[in-house]
PDB file of C-alpha atoms in Angstrom:
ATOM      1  CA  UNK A   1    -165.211  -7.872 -60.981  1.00  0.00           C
ATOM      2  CA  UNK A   2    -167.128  -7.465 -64.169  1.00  0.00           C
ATOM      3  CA  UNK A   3    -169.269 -10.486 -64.949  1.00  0.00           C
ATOM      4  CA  UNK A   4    -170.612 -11.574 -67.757  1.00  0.00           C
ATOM      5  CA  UNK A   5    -173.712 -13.973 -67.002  1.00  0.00           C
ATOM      6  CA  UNK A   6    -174.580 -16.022 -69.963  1.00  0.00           C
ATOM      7  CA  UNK A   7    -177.463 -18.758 -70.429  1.00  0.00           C
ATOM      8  CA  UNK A   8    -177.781 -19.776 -73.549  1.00  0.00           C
ATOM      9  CA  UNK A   9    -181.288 -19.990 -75.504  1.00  0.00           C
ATOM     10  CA  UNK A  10    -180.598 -23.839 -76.604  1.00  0.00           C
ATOM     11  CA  UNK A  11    -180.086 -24.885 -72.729  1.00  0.00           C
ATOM     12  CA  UNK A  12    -183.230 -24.652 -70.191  1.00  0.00           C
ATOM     13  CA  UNK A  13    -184.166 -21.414 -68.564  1.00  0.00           C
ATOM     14  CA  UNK A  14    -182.095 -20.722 -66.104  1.00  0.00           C
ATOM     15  CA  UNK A  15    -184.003 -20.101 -62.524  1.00  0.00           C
ATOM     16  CA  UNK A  16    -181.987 -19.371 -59.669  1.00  0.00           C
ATOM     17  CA  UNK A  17    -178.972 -19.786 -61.370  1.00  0.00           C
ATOM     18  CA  UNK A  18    -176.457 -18.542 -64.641  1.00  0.00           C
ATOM     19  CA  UNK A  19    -175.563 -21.758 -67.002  1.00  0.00           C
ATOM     20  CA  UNK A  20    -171.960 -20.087 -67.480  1.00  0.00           C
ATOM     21  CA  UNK A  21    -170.106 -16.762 -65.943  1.00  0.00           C
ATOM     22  CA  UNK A  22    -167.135 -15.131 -67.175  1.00  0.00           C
ATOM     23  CA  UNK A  23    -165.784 -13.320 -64.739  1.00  0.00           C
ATOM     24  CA  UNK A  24    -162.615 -11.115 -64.822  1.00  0.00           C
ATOM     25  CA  UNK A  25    -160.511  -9.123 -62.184  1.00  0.00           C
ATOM     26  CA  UNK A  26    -157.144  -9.481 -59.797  1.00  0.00           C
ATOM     27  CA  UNK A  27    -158.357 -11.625 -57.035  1.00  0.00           C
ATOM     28  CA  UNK A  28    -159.785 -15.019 -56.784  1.00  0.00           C
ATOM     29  CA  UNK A  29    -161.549 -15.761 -53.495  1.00  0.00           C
ATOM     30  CA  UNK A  30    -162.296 -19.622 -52.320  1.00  0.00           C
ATOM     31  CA  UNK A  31    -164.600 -20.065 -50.022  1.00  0.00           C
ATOM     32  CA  UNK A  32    -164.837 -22.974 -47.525  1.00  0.00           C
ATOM     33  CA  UNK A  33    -168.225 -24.711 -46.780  1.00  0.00           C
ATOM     34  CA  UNK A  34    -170.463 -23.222 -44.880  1.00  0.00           C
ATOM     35  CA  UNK A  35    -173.032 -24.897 -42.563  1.00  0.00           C
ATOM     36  CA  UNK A  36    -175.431 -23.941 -40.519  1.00  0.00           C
ATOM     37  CA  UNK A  37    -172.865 -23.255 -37.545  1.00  0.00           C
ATOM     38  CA  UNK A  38    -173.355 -20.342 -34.951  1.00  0.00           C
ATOM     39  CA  UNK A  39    -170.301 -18.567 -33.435  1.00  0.00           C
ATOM     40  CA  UNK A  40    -169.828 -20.936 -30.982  1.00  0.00           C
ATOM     41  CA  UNK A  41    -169.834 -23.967 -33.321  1.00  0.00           C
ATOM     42  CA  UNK A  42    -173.204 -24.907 -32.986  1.00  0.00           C
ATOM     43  CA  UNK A  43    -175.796 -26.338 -35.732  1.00  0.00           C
ATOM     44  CA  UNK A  44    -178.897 -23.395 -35.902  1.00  0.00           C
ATOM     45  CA  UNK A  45    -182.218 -24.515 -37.015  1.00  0.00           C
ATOM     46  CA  UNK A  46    -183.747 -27.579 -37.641  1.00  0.00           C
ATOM     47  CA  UNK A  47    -185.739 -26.767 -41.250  1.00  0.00           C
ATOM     48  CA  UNK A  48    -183.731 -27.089 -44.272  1.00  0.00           C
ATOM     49  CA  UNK A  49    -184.776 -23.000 -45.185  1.00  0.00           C
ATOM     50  CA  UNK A  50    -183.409 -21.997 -41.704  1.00  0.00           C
ATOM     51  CA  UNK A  51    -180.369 -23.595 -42.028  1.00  0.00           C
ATOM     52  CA  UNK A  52    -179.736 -22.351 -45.722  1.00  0.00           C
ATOM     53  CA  UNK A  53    -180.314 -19.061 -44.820  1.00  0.00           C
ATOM     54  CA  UNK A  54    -177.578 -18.940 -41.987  1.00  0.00           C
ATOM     55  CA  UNK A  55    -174.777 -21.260 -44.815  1.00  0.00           C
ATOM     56  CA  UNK A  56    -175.513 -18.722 -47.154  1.00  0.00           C
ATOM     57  CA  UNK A  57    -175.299 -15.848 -44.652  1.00  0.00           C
ATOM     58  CA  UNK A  58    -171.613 -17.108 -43.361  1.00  0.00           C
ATOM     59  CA  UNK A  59    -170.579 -17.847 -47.004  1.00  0.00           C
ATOM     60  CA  UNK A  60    -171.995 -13.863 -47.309  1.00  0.00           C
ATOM     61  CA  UNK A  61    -169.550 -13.156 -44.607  1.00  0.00           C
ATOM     62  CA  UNK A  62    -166.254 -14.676 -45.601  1.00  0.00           C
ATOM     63  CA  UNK A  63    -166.816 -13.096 -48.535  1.00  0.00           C
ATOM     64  CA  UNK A  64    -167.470  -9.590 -47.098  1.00  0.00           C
ATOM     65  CA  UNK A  65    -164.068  -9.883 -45.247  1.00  0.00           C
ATOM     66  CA  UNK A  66    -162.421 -10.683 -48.080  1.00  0.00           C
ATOM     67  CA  UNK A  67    -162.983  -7.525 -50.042  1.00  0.00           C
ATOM     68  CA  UNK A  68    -166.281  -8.706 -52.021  1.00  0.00           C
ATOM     69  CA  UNK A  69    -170.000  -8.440 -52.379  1.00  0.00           C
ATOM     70  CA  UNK A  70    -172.237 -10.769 -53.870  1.00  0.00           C
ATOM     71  CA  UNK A  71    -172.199  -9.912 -57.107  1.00  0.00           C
ATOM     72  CA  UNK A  72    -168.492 -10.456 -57.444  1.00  0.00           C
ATOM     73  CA  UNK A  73    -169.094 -14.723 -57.138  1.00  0.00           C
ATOM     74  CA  UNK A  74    -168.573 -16.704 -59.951  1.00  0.00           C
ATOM     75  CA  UNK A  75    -169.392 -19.874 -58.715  1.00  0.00           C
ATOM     76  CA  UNK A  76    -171.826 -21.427 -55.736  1.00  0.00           C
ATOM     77  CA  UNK A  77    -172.266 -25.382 -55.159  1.00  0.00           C
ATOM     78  CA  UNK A  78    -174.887 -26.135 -52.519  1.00  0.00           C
ATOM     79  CA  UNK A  79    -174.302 -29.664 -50.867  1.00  0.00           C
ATOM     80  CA  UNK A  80    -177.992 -30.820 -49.361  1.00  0.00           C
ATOM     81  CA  UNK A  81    -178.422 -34.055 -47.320  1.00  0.00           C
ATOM     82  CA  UNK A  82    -181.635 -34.619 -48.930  1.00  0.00           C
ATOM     83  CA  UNK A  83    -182.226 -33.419 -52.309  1.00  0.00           C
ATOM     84  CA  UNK A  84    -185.543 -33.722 -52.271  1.00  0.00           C
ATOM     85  CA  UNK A  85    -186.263 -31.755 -49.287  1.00  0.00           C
ATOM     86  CA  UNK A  86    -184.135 -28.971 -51.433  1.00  0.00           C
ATOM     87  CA  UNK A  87    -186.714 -29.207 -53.992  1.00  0.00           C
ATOM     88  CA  UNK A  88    -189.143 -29.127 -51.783  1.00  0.00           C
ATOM     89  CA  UNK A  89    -188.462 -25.768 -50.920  1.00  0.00           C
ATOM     90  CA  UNK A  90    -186.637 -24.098 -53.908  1.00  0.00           C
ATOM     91  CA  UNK A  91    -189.050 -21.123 -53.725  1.00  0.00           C
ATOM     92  CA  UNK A  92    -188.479 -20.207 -50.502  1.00  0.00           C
ATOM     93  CA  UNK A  93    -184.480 -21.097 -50.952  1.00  0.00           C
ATOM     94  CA  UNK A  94    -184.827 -18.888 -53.800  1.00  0.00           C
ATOM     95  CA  UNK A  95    -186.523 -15.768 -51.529  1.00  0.00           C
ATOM     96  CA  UNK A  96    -183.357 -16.361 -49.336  1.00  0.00           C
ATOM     97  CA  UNK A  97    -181.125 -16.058 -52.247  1.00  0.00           C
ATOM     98  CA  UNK A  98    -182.529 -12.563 -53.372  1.00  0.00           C
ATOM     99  CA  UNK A  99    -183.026 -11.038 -50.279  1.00  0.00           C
ATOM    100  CA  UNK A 100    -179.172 -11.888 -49.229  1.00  0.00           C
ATOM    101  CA  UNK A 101    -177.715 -12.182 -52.691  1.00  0.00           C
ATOM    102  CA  UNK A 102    -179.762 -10.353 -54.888  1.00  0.00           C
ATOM    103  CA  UNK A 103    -180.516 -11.258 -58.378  1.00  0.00           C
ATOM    104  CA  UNK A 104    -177.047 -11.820 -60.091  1.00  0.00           C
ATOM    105  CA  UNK A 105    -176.709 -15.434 -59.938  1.00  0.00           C
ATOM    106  CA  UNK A 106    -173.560 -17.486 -60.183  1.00  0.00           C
ATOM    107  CA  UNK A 107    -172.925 -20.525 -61.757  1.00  0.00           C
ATOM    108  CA  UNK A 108    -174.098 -22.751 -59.490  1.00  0.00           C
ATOM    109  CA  UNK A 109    -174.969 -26.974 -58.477  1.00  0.00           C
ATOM    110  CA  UNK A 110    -176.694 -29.165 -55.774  1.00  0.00           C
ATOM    111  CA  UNK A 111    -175.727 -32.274 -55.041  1.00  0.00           C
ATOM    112  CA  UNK A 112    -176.888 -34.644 -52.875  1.00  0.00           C
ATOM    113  CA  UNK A 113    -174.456 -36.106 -50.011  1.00  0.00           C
ATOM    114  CA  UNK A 114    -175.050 -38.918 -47.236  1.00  0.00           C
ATOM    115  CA  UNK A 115    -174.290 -36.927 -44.255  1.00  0.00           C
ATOM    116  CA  UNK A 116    -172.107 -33.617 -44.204  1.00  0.00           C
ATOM    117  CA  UNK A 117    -169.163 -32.785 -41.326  1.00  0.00           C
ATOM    118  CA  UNK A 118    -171.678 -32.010 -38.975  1.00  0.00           C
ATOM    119  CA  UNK A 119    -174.097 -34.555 -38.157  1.00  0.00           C
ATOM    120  CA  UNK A 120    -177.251 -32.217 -37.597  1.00  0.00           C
ATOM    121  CA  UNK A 121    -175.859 -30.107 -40.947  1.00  0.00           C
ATOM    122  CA  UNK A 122    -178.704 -30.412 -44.169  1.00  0.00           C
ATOM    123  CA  UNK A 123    -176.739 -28.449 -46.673  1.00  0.00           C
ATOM    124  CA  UNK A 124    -173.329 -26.502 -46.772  1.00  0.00           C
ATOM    125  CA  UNK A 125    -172.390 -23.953 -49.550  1.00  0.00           C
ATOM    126  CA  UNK A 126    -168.839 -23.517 -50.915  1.00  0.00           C
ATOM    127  CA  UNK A 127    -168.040 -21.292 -53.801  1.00  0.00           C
ATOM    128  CA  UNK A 128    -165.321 -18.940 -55.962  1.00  0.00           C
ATOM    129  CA  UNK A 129    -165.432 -14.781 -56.349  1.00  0.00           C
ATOM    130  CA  UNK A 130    -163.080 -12.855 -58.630  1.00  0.00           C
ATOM    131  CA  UNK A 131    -162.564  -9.956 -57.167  1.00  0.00           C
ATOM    132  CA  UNK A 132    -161.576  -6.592 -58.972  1.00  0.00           C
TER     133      UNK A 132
END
């Protein structure tokens, strides 16, 4: 995929994020949520970090299968069960990002939901990669 990230100077800085990608290639990869499930179906962790890291690490996944690396998404939305409690820990989310992601960001959004499929689930991650 080639990417172009851009964030423009008359929006805020963007941290953790790109304010707009455009991305161009052959495939286009949807991703389904992704919770804090193990193999056997299973909610892992009970933090809000711990739980993002293993969404974002089965989103990671998926992706893998599907022919693509990180780089290649275009767009992330993070669903969290208490938005605050995201805040609360947006440095450390961000640490997770880089260490699994790296540091090309997608376009991406939190929103806050009342409860997610799971019960015991804080946050699930969906997102699109274009794929060369």
């Amino acid at each position: 995929m080639s990417a172009e990230r851009i964030n423009p100077p008359d929006l805020s800085p963007a941290t953790g994020f790109s304010h707009a990608v455009v991305a161009t290639g052959s495939r286009v990869v949807f991703l389904a949520g992704q919770t804090a499930l193990d193999t056997d179906g299973n909610i892992v962790g009970d933090t809000l970090p711990e739980q993002f890291e293993r969404a974002l690490t089965g989103l990671l996944v998926a992706l893998e299968a599907a022919g693509g690396t990180p780089a290649d998404l275009a767009r992330v939305t993070v669903y969290a069960t208490d938005v605050a409690d995201y805040r609360a820990h947006v440095s450390g989310l961000g640490r997770i990002w880089r260490r699994l992601a790296g540091r090309d960001y997608p376009a991406m959004a939190v929103v806050g939901v009342v409860r997610l499929w799971d019960e015991r689930a804080l946050v699930e991650l969906d997102g699109f990669a274009v794929l060369p």
